[in-house]
Structure formats: structure tokens, C-alpha cells
Tab-separated table of C-alpha atoms in Angstrom:
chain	number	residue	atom	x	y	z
Z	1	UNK	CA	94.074	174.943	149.145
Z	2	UNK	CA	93.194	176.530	145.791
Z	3	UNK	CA	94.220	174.705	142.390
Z	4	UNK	CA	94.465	176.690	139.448
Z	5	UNK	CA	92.757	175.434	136.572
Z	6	UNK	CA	96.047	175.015	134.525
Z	7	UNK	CA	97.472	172.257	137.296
Z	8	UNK	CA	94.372	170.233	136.958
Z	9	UNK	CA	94.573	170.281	133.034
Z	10	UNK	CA	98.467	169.543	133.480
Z	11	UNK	CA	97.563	166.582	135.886
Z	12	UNK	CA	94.342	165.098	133.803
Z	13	UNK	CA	97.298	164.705	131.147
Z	14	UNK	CA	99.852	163.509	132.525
Z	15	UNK	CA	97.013	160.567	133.798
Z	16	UNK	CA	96.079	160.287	130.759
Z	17	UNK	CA	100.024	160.373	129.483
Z	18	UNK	CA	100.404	157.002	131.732
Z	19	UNK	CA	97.628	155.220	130.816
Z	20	UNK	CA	98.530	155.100	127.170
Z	21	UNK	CA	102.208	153.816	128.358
Z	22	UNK	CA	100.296	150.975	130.259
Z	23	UNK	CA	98.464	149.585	127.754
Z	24	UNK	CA	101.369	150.255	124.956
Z	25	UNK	CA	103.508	147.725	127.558
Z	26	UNK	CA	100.506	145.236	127.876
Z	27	UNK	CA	100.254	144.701	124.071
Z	28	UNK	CA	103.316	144.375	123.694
Z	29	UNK	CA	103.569	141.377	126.688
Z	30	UNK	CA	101.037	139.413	124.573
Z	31	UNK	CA	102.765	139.166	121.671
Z	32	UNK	CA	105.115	135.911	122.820
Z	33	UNK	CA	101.798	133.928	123.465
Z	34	UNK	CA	100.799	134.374	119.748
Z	35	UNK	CA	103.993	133.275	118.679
Z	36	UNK	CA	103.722	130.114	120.727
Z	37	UNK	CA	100.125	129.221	119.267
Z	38	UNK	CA	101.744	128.809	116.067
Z	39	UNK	CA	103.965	126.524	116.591
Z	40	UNK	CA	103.396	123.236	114.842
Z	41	UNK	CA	102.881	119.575	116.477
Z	42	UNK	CA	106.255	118.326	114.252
Z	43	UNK	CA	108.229	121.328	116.095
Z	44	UNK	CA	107.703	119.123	119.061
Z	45	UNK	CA	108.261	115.719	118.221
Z	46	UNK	CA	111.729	113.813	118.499
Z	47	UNK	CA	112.750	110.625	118.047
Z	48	UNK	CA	115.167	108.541	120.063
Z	49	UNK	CA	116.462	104.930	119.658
Z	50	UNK	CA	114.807	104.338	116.461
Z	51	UNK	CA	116.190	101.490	114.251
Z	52	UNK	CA	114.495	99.445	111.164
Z	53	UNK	CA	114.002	95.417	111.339
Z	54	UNK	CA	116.323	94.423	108.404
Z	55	UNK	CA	114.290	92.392	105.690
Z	56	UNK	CA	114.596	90.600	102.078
Z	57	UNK	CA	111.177	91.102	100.805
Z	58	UNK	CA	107.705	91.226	102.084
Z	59	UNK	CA	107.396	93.602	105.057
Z	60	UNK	CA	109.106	95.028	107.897
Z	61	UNK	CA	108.597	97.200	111.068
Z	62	UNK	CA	110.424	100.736	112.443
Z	63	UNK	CA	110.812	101.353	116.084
Z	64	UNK	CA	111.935	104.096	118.492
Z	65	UNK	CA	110.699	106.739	121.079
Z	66	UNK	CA	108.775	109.002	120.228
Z	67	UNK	CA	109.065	112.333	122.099
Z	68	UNK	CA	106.647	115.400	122.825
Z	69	UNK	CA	108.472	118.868	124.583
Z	70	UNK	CA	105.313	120.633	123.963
Z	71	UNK	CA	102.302	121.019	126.357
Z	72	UNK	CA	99.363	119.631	124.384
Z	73	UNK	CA	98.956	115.622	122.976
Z	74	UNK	CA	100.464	115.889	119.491
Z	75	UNK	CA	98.991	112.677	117.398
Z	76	UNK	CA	101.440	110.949	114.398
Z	77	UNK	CA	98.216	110.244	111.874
Z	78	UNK	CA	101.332	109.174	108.615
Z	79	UNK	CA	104.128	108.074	107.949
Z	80	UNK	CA	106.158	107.190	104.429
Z	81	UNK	CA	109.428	106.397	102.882
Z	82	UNK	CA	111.039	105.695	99.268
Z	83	UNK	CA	111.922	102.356	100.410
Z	84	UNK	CA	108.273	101.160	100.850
Z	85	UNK	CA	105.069	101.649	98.806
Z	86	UNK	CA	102.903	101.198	102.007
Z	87	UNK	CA	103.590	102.030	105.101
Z	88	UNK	CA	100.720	102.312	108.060
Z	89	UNK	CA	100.882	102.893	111.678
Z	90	UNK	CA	100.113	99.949	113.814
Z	91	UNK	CA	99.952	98.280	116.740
Z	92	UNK	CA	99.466	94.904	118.584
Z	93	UNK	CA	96.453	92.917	119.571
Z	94	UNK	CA	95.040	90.064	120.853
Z	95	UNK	CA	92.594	88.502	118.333
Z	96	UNK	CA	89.913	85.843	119.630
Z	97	UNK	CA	92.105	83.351	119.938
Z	98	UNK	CA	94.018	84.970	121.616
Z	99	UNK	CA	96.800	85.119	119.482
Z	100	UNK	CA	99.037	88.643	119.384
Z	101	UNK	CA	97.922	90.092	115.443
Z	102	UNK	CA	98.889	93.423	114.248
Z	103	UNK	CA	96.389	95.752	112.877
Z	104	UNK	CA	96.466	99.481	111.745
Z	105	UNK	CA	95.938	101.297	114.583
Z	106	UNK	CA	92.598	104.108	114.410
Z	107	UNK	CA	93.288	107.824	114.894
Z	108	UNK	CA	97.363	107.598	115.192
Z	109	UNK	CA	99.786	107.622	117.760
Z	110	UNK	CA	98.941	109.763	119.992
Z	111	UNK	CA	102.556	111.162	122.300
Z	112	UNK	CA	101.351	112.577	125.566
Z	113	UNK	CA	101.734	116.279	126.594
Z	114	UNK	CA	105.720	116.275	127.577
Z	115	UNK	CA	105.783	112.354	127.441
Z	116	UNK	CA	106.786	110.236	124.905
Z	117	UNK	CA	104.833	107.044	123.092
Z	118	UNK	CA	107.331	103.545	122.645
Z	119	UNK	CA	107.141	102.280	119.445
Z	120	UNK	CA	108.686	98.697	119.946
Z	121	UNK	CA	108.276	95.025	118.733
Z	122	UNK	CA	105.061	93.451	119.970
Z	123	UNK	CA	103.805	97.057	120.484
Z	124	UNK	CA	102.960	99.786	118.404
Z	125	UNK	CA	105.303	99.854	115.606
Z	126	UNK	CA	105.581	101.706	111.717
Z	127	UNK	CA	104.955	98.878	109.049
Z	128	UNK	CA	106.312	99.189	105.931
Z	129	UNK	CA	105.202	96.689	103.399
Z	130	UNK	CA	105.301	95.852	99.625
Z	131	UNK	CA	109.371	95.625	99.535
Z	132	UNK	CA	110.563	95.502	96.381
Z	133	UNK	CA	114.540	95.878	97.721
Z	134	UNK	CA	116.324	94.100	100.517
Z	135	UNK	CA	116.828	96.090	103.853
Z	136	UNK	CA	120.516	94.995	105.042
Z	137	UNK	CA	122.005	95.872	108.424
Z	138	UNK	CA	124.150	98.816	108.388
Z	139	UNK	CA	121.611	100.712	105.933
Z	140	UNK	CA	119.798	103.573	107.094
Z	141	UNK	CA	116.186	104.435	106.295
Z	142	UNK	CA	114.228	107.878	106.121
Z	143	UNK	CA	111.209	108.106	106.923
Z	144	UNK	CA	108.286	111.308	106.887
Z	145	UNK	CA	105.582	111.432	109.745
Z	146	UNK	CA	102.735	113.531	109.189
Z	147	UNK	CA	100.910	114.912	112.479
Z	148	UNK	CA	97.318	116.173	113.016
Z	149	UNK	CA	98.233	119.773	112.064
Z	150	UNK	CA	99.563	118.508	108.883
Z	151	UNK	CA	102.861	119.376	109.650
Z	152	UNK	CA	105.778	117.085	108.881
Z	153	UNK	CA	109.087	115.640	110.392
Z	154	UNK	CA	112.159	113.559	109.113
Z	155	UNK	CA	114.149	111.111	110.638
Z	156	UNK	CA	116.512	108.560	109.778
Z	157	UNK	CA	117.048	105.384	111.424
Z	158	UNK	CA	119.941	102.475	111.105
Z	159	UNK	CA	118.394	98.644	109.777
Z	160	UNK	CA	119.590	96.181	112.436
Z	161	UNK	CA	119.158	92.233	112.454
Z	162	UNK	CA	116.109	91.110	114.759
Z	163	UNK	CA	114.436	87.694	114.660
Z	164	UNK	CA	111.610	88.860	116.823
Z	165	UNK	CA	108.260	90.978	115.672
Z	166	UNK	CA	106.473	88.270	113.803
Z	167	UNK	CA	103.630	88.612	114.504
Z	168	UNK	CA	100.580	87.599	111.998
Z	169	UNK	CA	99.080	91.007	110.423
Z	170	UNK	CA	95.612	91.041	110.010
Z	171	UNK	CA	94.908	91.572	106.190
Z	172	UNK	CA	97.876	91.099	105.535
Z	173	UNK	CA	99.716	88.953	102.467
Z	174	UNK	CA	99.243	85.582	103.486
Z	175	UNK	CA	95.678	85.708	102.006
Z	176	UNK	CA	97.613	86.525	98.453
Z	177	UNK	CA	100.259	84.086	99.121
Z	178	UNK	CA	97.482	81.361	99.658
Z	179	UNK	CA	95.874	82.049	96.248
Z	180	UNK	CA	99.763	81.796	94.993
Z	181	UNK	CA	100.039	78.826	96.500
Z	182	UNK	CA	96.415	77.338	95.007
Z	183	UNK	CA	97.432	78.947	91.718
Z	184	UNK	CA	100.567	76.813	91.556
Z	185	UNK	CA	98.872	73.745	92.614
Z	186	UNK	CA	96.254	74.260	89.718
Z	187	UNK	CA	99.444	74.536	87.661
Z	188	UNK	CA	100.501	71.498	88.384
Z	189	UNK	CA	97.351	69.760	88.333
Z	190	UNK	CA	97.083	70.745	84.473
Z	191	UNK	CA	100.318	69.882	83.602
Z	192	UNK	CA	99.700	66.190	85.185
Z	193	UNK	CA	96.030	66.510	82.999
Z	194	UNK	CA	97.958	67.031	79.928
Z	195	UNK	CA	100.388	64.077	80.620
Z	196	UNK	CA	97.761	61.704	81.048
Z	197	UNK	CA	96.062	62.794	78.222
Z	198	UNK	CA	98.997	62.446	76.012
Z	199	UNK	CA	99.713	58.866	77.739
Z	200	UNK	CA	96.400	57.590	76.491
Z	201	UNK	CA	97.320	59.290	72.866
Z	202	UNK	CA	100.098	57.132	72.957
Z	203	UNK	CA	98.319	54.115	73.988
Z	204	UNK	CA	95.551	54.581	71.119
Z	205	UNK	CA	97.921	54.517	68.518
């Protein structure tokens, strides 16, 4: 069968025609996957059950689940509030003694890939400490995380009553409440110095 020259132009084209189309609709399909590579760890995150040990003074400790929809580890490095000057992500260990001590916990909370991470007394848990103000039941506190990415979420969580979650921190304020404690008894010791010095005034005269 002859084929004019004119039908084999017309077909190269119309080739050509579809293979332009083709790739114009596979651009286009990647575009979606971009969008969700830019999506931030805090876009992620939720909270559930979270609740604040109520305090006077001294320190305290914030609790909750925390929650990751996404498909990659997202890692809670910070964590702040207006109510507290310090605040530091810990958790719970057993010293050489073997005694249950909290310390600050290295490299964050990490919340697995769809999972979540319990924050909970005896456990890992958000210390605040340095309280200036009383934390009463029935308050609510805010509180800012900051994740690896630098991105940042808010939530707020209701101050209940709960004896429990004493455990000793290591560096922690007892050391300064120890050299309170010495301080006073120096104090006290100088003020008895100065009575029996003026005692033996009085008995010189």
C-alpha cells in the first residue's frame, strides 16, 4: 500500500500531538506530592487527655497523649507557657539507688509515625518550674511545643488535683532549699552569738 508523504507528516504529528498531552498530565499528577512535603511536624501533632498537676509554688508537671497522623516520627524538642519561667521536657529514671528521679530527657519526645507518645505521671511528663502563682483546679493552662522543624502548636489543658508525681528531680531545687535552710541556721546561730555576747556585757558591768 502506498502512503503519501502528507499522511506520514499528519501522523508524525499527531504522535507527537499526544506525547506532549502525556507528559502535560504527568506534571501535573506530581504536584500533590510537593504539597505534602511541606507540611510541617506541628500539622500533625494532637493532643488528647492532657491536664496540669495543680500546685502552690515550686514546680509542677503537664500530661496527655500525644498524637502523630503523619507518616514520619515527628520529635517535641520545647515547650513554654506564661505561667512558668522554665519549663523542660522530661522523663523518669531509675538512679543508682534505684530510686525513680526525673531528669530532662535528650533529643525530645519523639511520637511514632501514626502512633502516639503518653506523657503521664512516673513517665515522661512537661515540667514547669520556678512558679511564682498558684495553679488551682478548674484553671486552664496554655502551653507552646516547638518540634524539630521549628514549627509550633498550642494547646490548653484543665489543672486538676493529684497527690501522685513526686518524684525527686535531679538538679532540681532542693540543692537551693538546703543552702536556705543552712542560711537560716547561720541566722540563728548569730543571733544566739550576739545574745551571749551581750549577756557577758551585762555581767561585766
Amino acid at each position: 500500500m502506498n502512503t503519501s508523504p502528507h499522511t506520514t507528516f499528519r501522523f508524525g504529528a499527531l504522535l507527537a500531538a499526544s506525547a506532549l498531552v502525556l507528559a502535560g498530565c504527568a506534571s501535573t499528577s506530581t504536584e500533590p506530592a510537593a504539597d505534602t512535603d511541606t507540611a510541617t511536624q506541628a500539622e500533625a501533632f494532637a493532643i488528647e487527655d492532657a491536664w496540669v498537676k495543680a500546685a502552690d509554688s515550686g514546680m509542677s508537671a503537664a500530661f496527655g497523649e500525644l498524637e502523630n497522623a503523619s507518616g514520619e516520627d515527628i520529635v517535641v524538642v520545647a515547650a513554654s507557657s506564661e505561667v512558668s519561667p522554665m519549663i523542660e521536657l522530661h522523663e523518669t529514671v531509675a538512679d543508682d539507688a534505684g530510686e525513680m528521679v526525673m531528669q530532662e530527657i535528650d533529643g525530645g519526645f519523639v511520637i511514632p509515625a501514626e502512633g502516639t507518645s503518653l506523657l503521664e505521671p512516673g513517665g515522661n511528663h512537661i515540667m514547669l518550674m520556678g512558679l511564682e502563682q498558684p495553679m488551682l483546679a478548674g484553671e486552664e493552662v496554655t502551653f507552646t511545643l516547638t518540634f524539630a522543624d521549628d514549627s509550633t502548636a498550642e494547646f490548653t489543658a484543665p489543672v486538676k488535683d493529684y497527690s501522685g508525681a513526686n518524684e525527686n528531680y535531679v538538679g532540681d531545687d532542693s540543692d537551693m532549699d538546703d543552702m536556705d535552710d543552712m542560711d537560716d541556721m547561720d541566722d540563728m546561730d548569730d543571733m544566739d552569738d550576739m545574745d551571749e555576747s551581750d549577756d557577758h556585757e551585762d555581767h561585766d558591768h
